[in-house]
Amino acid sequence: MFSYLVRRLFIGLITLTLITFIIFGLIRNMPGSPISNAMAMIDPGKELNPADIERMKKAYGLDKPWPEAYVLWVKNVCQLDFGRSISRKQPVARLIRERIGPTLILSVSSLFLTYLLAIPMGLYSSARQGHLDERTIGTLLYMLYSFPSFVAALFLQIYLANKLGLLPLYGMRSDNYSSLSTIQQVWDIFKHALMPIICYTYGSLAYYSRFIRANMHEVLRQDYIRTARAKGLGPVTVLVKHAFRNTLIPLVTLIGLTLPSLLGGSVIIERIFSWPGMGQLYFESILERDYPTIMGLTLMFSIMTLAGQLLADIFYAVADPRVKISDH
């Protein structure tokens, strides 16, 4: 176990280095730079002289070749210094910390609802295979899965916000948020978050329930399931205790791989609803060529992805004692 973890951490460290090195090289070679963005924002009647431009390059660390700048960035990261945002003039760590909460509100709520609904729906579809209700549910799920979330977001905004006025159109808080009581503030955030959560959830719900149903069909054809039925066990016991447990291995893989998405956010959904989450921060940072923020977010997403894969392997062994961690 210990040697396995050391080996995985070593491989993860090499992978992390490669990812950050490639991303650093790509963003430093993208067209445009923080300086060109800054020049576009100043008064057209003013011009920066070459000395000012060189001073800005030095201040942003752009006066060095990108491989040398990468080594300097790694050295600072090892000292837990993620740099300072060029466009927002704030430490990157603080920026990321401020966006984690709003993103988790959407992602955790969506993930909880997805598993809460998908597992019973998947089991029910398995038990009712071939019946009219199972086919109806399957057709509806296919329709949901094929419906783009950004189209659903626009529909929800048109009908629930504009026409019916039931929910706020965008944002995370109302203008009078600070004057509300604690309960009213929670209710206010809930109303703002409801439409993004719906858009986050329905596609995942369709995917996970179909995934569980497909795996259950494979398991229900196994001999030990026939044996369990021949012993006179009830359908619920056979379905949940004997069949569903053996579908947990592929399911826990998905759980592990969803870990990065908890903090990754969704660029499109957060953009449409003006939700101040990680996805929107990443998108804005790329537009602004804010190199320190892009690298800080890339590093965090990469670590979350590698950690998710490691957790999935550990969950394997927990879900199925026949699987040894050292086998991976």
CSV table of C-alpha atoms in Angstrom, one decimal:
chain,number,residue,atom,x,y,z
A,1,MET,CA,0.0,0.0,0.0
A,2,PHE,CA,2.7,2.5,1.0
A,3,SER,CA,4.9,1.7,-2.0
A,4,TYR,CA,1.9,2.0,-4.2
A,5,LEU,CA,1.1,5.4,-2.9
A,6,VAL,CA,4.7,6.5,-3.3
A,7,ARG,CA,4.8,5.3,-6.9
A,8,ARG,CA,1.5,7.0,-7.7
A,9,LEU,CA,2.6,10.2,-6.1
A,10,PHE,CA,5.9,10.1,-8.1
A,11,ILE,CA,4.0,9.5,-11.4
A,12,GLY,CA,1.5,12.2,-10.5
A,13,LEU,CA,4.4,14.7,-9.8
A,14,ILE,CA,5.9,14.0,-13.2
A,15,THR,CA,2.5,14.3,-14.9
A,16,LEU,CA,1.8,17.6,-13.1
A,17,THR,CA,5.2,19.0,-14.2
A,18,LEU,CA,4.5,18.1,-17.8
A,19,ILE,CA,1.0,19.5,-17.7
A,20,THR,CA,2.0,22.8,-16.2
A,21,PHE,CA,5.1,23.1,-18.5
A,22,ILE,CA,3.0,22.6,-21.6
A,23,ILE,CA,0.2,25.0,-20.5
A,24,PHE,CA,2.8,27.6,-19.5
A,25,GLY,CA,4.4,27.4,-22.9
A,26,LEU,CA,1.1,27.6,-24.7
A,27,ILE,CA,-0.2,30.6,-22.9
A,28,ARG,CA,3.0,32.5,-23.2
A,29,ASN,CA,2.9,31.9,-27.0
A,30,MET,CA,-0.7,32.9,-27.4
A,31,PRO,CA,-1.3,36.0,-29.5
A,32,GLY,CA,-1.6,39.1,-27.3
A,33,SER,CA,-0.1,39.7,-23.8
A,34,PRO,CA,-1.1,41.4,-20.6
A,35,ILE,CA,0.7,44.5,-21.9
A,36,SER,CA,-1.3,44.7,-25.1
A,37,ASN,CA,-4.5,44.3,-23.1
A,38,ALA,CA,-3.4,47.1,-20.7
A,39,MET,CA,-2.6,49.3,-23.7
A,40,ALA,CA,-6.1,48.6,-25.2
A,41,MET,CA,-7.7,49.8,-21.9
A,42,ILE,CA,-5.9,53.1,-21.6
A,43,ASP,CA,-7.0,56.4,-23.0
A,44,PRO,CA,-6.5,56.4,-26.9
A,45,GLY,CA,-5.0,59.8,-26.6
A,46,LYS,CA,-2.2,58.5,-24.5
A,47,GLU,CA,0.6,56.3,-25.6
A,48,LEU,CA,3.1,54.2,-23.6
A,49,ASN,CA,6.7,55.0,-24.3
A,50,PRO,CA,9.2,52.1,-24.8
A,51,ALA,CA,10.6,52.7,-21.3
A,52,ASP,CA,7.1,52.2,-19.7
A,53,ILE,CA,6.6,49.0,-21.7
A,54,GLU,CA,9.9,47.6,-20.6
A,55,ARG,CA,9.1,48.5,-17.0
A,56,MET,CA,5.7,46.7,-17.3
A,57,LYS,CA,7.4,43.7,-18.8
A,58,LYS,CA,9.8,43.5,-15.9
A,59,ALA,CA,7.1,44.0,-13.4
A,60,TYR,CA,5.0,41.1,-14.9
A,61,GLY,CA,8.0,38.9,-15.4
A,62,LEU,CA,7.6,39.0,-19.2
A,63,ASP,CA,11.2,40.1,-19.8
A,64,LYS,CA,12.5,36.6,-19.4
A,65,PRO,CA,12.2,33.6,-21.9
A,66,TRP,CA,9.2,31.5,-21.0
A,67,PRO,CA,11.3,28.4,-19.9
A,68,GLU,CA,13.2,30.5,-17.5
A,69,ALA,CA,9.9,32.2,-16.3
A,70,TYR,CA,8.4,28.7,-15.8
A,71,VAL,CA,11.3,27.6,-13.6
A,72,LEU,CA,10.8,30.8,-11.5
A,73,TRP,CA,7.1,30.1,-11.3
A,74,VAL,CA,7.7,26.5,-10.1
A,75,LYS,CA,10.1,27.9,-7.5
A,76,ASN,CA,7.5,30.3,-6.2
A,77,VAL,CA,4.8,27.6,-6.1
A,78,CYS,CA,7.0,25.4,-4.0
A,79,GLN,CA,7.0,28.3,-1.5
A,80,LEU,CA,3.2,28.5,-1.8
A,81,ASP,CA,3.4,31.7,-3.7
A,82,PHE,CA,1.0,31.5,-6.7
A,83,GLY,CA,1.8,35.0,-7.9
A,84,ARG,CA,-0.3,38.1,-8.3
A,85,SER,CA,-3.1,38.5,-10.8
A,86,ILE,CA,-2.0,41.0,-13.5
A,87,SER,CA,-5.5,42.2,-14.4
A,88,ARG,CA,-7.1,42.2,-10.9
A,89,LYS,CA,-4.0,43.2,-8.9
A,90,GLN,CA,-4.7,40.6,-6.2
A,91,PRO,CA,-3.0,37.5,-5.0
A,92,VAL,CA,-4.0,34.5,-7.1
A,93,ALA,CA,-4.6,32.4,-4.0
A,94,ARG,CA,-7.1,34.9,-2.7
A,95,LEU,CA,-8.9,35.1,-6.1
A,96,ILE,CA,-9.3,31.3,-6.2
A,97,ARG,CA,-10.4,31.1,-2.6
A,98,GLU,CA,-13.1,33.7,-3.3
A,99,ARG,CA,-14.5,31.7,-6.2
A,100,ILE,CA,-14.5,28.3,-4.6
A,101,GLY,CA,-17.6,28.9,-2.5
A,102,PRO,CA,-19.9,29.9,-5.4
A,103,THR,CA,-18.7,27.1,-7.6
A,104,LEU,CA,-19.2,24.5,-4.8
A,105,ILE,CA,-22.8,25.8,-4.3
A,106,LEU,CA,-23.6,24.7,-7.8
A,107,SER,CA,-21.4,21.6,-8.2
A,108,VAL,CA,-22.1,20.0,-4.8
A,109,SER,CA,-25.8,20.6,-5.1
A,110,SER,CA,-25.9,19.3,-8.6
A,111,LEU,CA,-23.8,16.2,-7.7
A,112,PHE,CA,-26.0,15.4,-4.7
A,113,LEU,CA,-29.2,15.7,-6.7
A,114,THR,CA,-27.7,13.7,-9.5
A,115,TYR,CA,-26.9,10.7,-7.4
A,116,LEU,CA,-30.0,11.0,-5.3
A,117,LEU,CA,-32.2,10.7,-8.4
A,118,ALA,CA,-30.0,8.7,-10.8
A,119,ILE,CA,-29.5,5.6,-8.6
A,120,PRO,CA,-33.2,4.9,-7.9
A,121,MET,CA,-34.1,5.7,-11.5
A,122,GLY,CA,-31.4,3.4,-12.8
A,123,LEU,CA,-32.5,0.6,-10.4
A,124,TYR,CA,-36.1,1.1,-11.3
A,125,SER,CA,-35.4,1.0,-15.0
A,126,SER,CA,-33.4,-2.3,-14.5
A,127,ALA,CA,-36.3,-3.9,-12.6
A,128,ARG,CA,-38.9,-2.8,-15.2
A,129,GLN,CA,-36.9,-3.6,-18.3
A,130,GLY,CA,-39.1,-3.9,-21.4
A,131,HIS,CA,-42.1,-2.3,-19.8
A,132,LEU,CA,-43.8,0.8,-21.1
A,133,ASP,CA,-42.8,3.0,-18.1
A,134,GLU,CA,-39.2,1.9,-18.4
A,135,ARG,CA,-39.2,2.8,-22.1
A,136,THR,CA,-40.9,6.1,-21.4
A,137,ILE,CA,-38.3,7.0,-18.8
A,138,GLY,CA,-35.5,5.9,-21.2
A,139,THR,CA,-36.9,8.1,-24.0
A,140,LEU,CA,-37.2,11.1,-21.7
A,141,LEU,CA,-33.6,10.6,-20.4
A,142,TYR,CA,-32.3,10.4,-24.0
A,143,MET,CA,-34.1,13.7,-24.8
A,144,LEU,CA,-32.6,15.4,-21.7
A,145,TYR,CA,-29.1,14.1,-22.5
A,146,SER,CA,-29.2,15.4,-26.0
A,147,PHE,CA,-30.6,18.8,-25.0
A,148,PRO,CA,-27.7,21.3,-24.8
A,149,SER,CA,-27.4,22.9,-21.4
A,150,PHE,CA,-26.8,26.4,-22.8
A,151,VAL,CA,-30.1,26.2,-24.7
A,152,ALA,CA,-31.8,25.0,-21.6
A,153,ALA,CA,-30.3,27.9,-19.7
A,154,LEU,CA,-31.6,30.4,-22.2
A,155,PHE,CA,-35.1,28.8,-22.1
A,156,LEU,CA,-35.2,29.0,-18.3
A,157,GLN,CA,-34.1,32.6,-18.4
A,158,ILE,CA,-36.8,33.5,-20.9
A,159,TYR,CA,-39.7,31.7,-19.2
A,160,LEU,CA,-38.9,31.6,-15.5
A,161,ALA,CA,-37.1,35.0,-15.2
A,162,ASN,CA,-38.4,37.2,-18.0
A,163,LYS,CA,-42.0,36.0,-18.6
A,164,LEU,CA,-43.0,34.7,-15.2
A,165,GLY,CA,-40.7,36.7,-13.0
A,166,LEU,CA,-40.3,33.7,-10.6
A,167,LEU,CA,-36.5,33.7,-10.5
A,168,PRO,CA,-33.7,36.3,-10.9
A,169,LEU,CA,-32.2,36.5,-14.4
A,170,TYR,CA,-28.6,36.3,-13.4
A,171,GLY,CA,-26.0,36.9,-10.7
A,172,MET,CA,-25.6,35.3,-7.3
A,173,ARG,CA,-27.1,37.9,-5.0
A,174,SER,CA,-29.7,40.7,-5.2
A,175,ASP,CA,-28.8,44.3,-4.9
A,176,ASN,CA,-30.3,44.5,-1.4
A,177,TYR,CA,-28.5,41.3,-0.2
A,178,SER,CA,-26.6,43.0,2.6
A,179,SER,CA,-29.8,44.4,4.1
A,180,LEU,CA,-31.5,41.0,4.3
A,181,SER,CA,-31.6,38.7,7.3
A,182,THR,CA,-29.6,35.5,7.3
A,183,ILE,CA,-32.6,33.3,6.3
A,184,GLN,CA,-33.5,35.8,3.5
A,185,GLN,CA,-29.9,35.8,2.3
A,186,VAL,CA,-29.9,32.0,2.0
A,187,TRP,CA,-33.2,32.1,0.2
A,188,ASP,CA,-31.9,34.8,-2.1
A,189,ILE,CA,-28.8,32.7,-3.1
A,190,PHE,CA,-31.1,29.7,-3.5
A,191,LYS,CA,-33.3,31.6,-6.0
A,192,HIS,CA,-30.3,32.7,-7.9
A,193,ALA,CA,-28.7,29.3,-7.9
A,194,LEU,CA,-31.8,27.3,-8.9
A,195,MET,CA,-31.6,27.7,-12.7
A,196,PRO,CA,-27.8,27.0,-12.9
A,197,ILE,CA,-28.3,23.9,-10.8
A,198,ILE,CA,-31.0,22.7,-13.0
A,199,CYS,CA,-28.8,23.1,-16.1
A,200,TYR,CA,-25.9,21.4,-14.3
A,201,THR,CA,-28.0,18.5,-13.1
A,202,TYR,CA,-30.3,17.3,-15.8
A,203,GLY,CA,-27.6,16.2,-18.3
A,204,SER,CA,-25.7,14.3,-15.6
A,205,LEU,CA,-28.9,12.8,-14.3
A,206,ALA,CA,-29.7,11.3,-17.7
A,207,TYR,CA,-26.1,10.0,-18.1
A,208,TYR,CA,-25.7,8.4,-14.7
A,209,SER,CA,-29.1,6.7,-14.6
A,210,ARG,CA,-28.5,5.2,-18.1
A,211,PHE,CA,-25.0,4.2,-16.9
A,212,ILE,CA,-26.4,2.4,-13.9
A,213,ARG,CA,-29.1,0.7,-16.0
A,214,ALA,CA,-26.6,-0.5,-18.6
A,215,ASN,CA,-24.3,-2.0,-15.9
A,216,MET,CA,-27.2,-3.6,-14.0
A,217,HIS,CA,-28.3,-5.3,-17.2
A,218,GLU,CA,-24.9,-7.0,-17.5
A,219,VAL,CA,-24.9,-8.1,-13.8
A,220,LEU,CA,-28.5,-9.4,-13.8
A,221,ARG,CA,-27.5,-11.9,-16.5
A,222,GLN,CA,-24.9,-13.5,-14.2
A,223,ASP,CA,-25.3,-17.0,-12.8
A,224,TYR,CA,-25.0,-15.8,-9.1
A,225,ILE,CA,-28.1,-13.6,-9.7
A,226,ARG,CA,-30.1,-16.7,-10.9
A,227,THR,CA,-28.8,-18.6,-7.9
A,228,ALA,CA,-30.0,-15.8,-5.6
A,229,ARG,CA,-33.4,-15.9,-7.2
A,230,ALA,CA,-33.5,-19.7,-7.0
A,231,LYS,CA,-32.9,-19.4,-3.3
A,232,GLY,CA,-36.2,-17.5,-3.0
A,233,LEU,CA,-34.7,-14.0,-2.3
A,234,GLY,CA,-37.0,-11.1,-3.0
A,235,PRO,CA,-36.5,-8.9,-6.1
A,236,VAL,CA,-35.5,-5.9,-4.0
A,237,THR,CA,-32.8,-7.9,-2.2
A,238,VAL,CA,-31.5,-9.4,-5.4
A,239,LEU,CA,-31.5,-6.1,-7.1
A,240,VAL,CA,-29.9,-3.9,-4.4
A,241,LYS,CA,-27.8,-6.3,-2.3
A,242,HIS,CA,-26.5,-8.7,-5.0
A,243,ALA,CA,-26.7,-6.9,-8.3
A,244,PHE,CA,-26.2,-3.2,-7.5
A,245,ARG,CA,-23.1,-3.8,-5.3
A,246,ASN,CA,-21.3,-5.3,-8.3
A,247,THR,CA,-22.0,-2.3,-10.4
A,248,LEU,CA,-20.2,0.0,-7.8
A,249,ILE,CA,-16.8,-0.4,-9.3
A,250,PRO,CA,-17.5,1.5,-12.6
A,251,LEU,CA,-19.6,3.9,-10.6
A,252,VAL,CA,-16.9,4.8,-8.1
A,253,THR,CA,-14.6,5.4,-11.1
A,254,LEU,CA,-17.1,8.1,-12.2
A,255,ILE,CA,-17.2,9.5,-8.7
A,256,GLY,CA,-13.5,9.8,-8.6
A,257,LEU,CA,-13.4,11.5,-12.0
A,258,THR,CA,-16.0,14.0,-11.0
A,259,LEU,CA,-13.8,15.4,-8.3
A,260,PRO,CA,-12.1,18.0,-10.6
A,261,SER,CA,-15.5,19.1,-11.8
A,262,LEU,CA,-16.5,20.0,-8.3
A,263,LEU,CA,-14.1,23.0,-8.4
A,264,GLY,CA,-13.8,23.3,-12.2
A,265,GLY,CA,-17.2,24.9,-12.7
A,266,SER,CA,-18.8,25.3,-16.1
A,267,VAL,CA,-17.6,28.1,-18.2
A,268,ILE,CA,-20.7,28.3,-20.3
A,269,ILE,CA,-23.3,28.1,-17.5
A,270,GLU,CA,-21.5,30.4,-15.2
A,271,ARG,CA,-21.0,32.9,-18.1
A,272,ILE,CA,-24.7,32.8,-19.1
A,273,PHE,CA,-25.9,33.3,-15.5
A,274,SER,CA,-23.0,35.7,-14.6
A,275,TRP,CA,-22.2,33.3,-11.7
A,276,PRO,CA,-18.9,34.3,-10.0
A,277,GLY,CA,-17.4,30.9,-10.1
A,278,MET,CA,-14.2,29.2,-11.1
A,279,GLY,CA,-15.3,28.6,-14.7
A,280,GLN,CA,-15.9,32.3,-15.3
A,281,LEU,CA,-12.7,33.2,-13.6
A,282,TYR,CA,-10.8,30.9,-15.9
A,283,PHE,CA,-12.5,32.2,-19.0
A,284,GLU,CA,-11.9,35.9,-18.0
A,285,SER,CA,-8.2,35.1,-17.2
A,286,ILE,CA,-7.6,33.7,-20.6
A,287,LEU,CA,-9.3,36.7,-22.3
A,288,GLU,CA,-7.1,39.0,-20.2
A,289,ARG,CA,-4.0,37.0,-20.7
A,290,ASP,CA,-3.7,36.9,-16.9
A,291,TYR,CA,-0.9,34.3,-16.8
A,292,PRO,CA,-0.5,33.9,-13.0
A,293,THR,CA,-4.2,33.2,-12.6
A,294,ILE,CA,-4.4,30.8,-15.5
A,295,MET,CA,-1.5,28.8,-14.1
A,296,GLY,CA,-2.9,28.8,-10.6
A,297,LEU,CA,-6.2,27.4,-11.8
A,298,THR,CA,-4.5,24.9,-14.1
A,299,LEU,CA,-2.4,23.7,-11.2
A,300,MET,CA,-5.4,23.3,-9.0
A,301,PHE,CA,-7.5,21.4,-11.7
A,302,SER,CA,-4.5,19.1,-12.5
A,303,ILE,CA,-4.0,18.2,-8.8
A,304,MET,CA,-7.8,17.6,-8.4
A,305,THR,CA,-7.8,15.3,-11.5
A,306,LEU,CA,-4.8,13.3,-10.3
A,307,ALA,CA,-6.2,13.0,-6.8
A,308,GLY,CA,-9.6,11.9,-8.2
A,309,GLN,CA,-7.9,9.1,-10.2
A,310,LEU,CA,-6.0,8.0,-7.1
A,311,LEU,CA,-9.2,8.0,-5.0
A,312,ALA,CA,-11.0,6.0,-7.7
A,313,ASP,CA,-8.4,3.3,-7.4
A,314,ILE,CA,-8.7,3.2,-3.6
A,315,PHE,CA,-12.5,3.1,-3.9
A,316,TYR,CA,-12.0,0.0,-6.2
A,317,ALA,CA,-10.5,-1.9,-3.4
A,318,VAL,CA,-13.1,-0.8,-0.9
A,319,ALA,CA,-16.0,-1.7,-3.2
A,320,ASP,CA,-14.6,-5.0,-4.3
A,321,PRO,CA,-12.3,-6.9,-1.8
A,322,ARG,CA,-11.0,-9.1,-4.7
A,323,VAL,CA,-9.2,-6.0,-6.1
A,324,LYS,CA,-5.9,-5.2,-4.6
A,325,ILE,CA,-4.5,-1.7,-4.8
A,326,SER,CA,-1.1,-3.1,-5.7
A,327,ASP,CA,-2.6,-4.6,-8.8
A,328,HIS,CA,-3.2,-1.2,-10.4
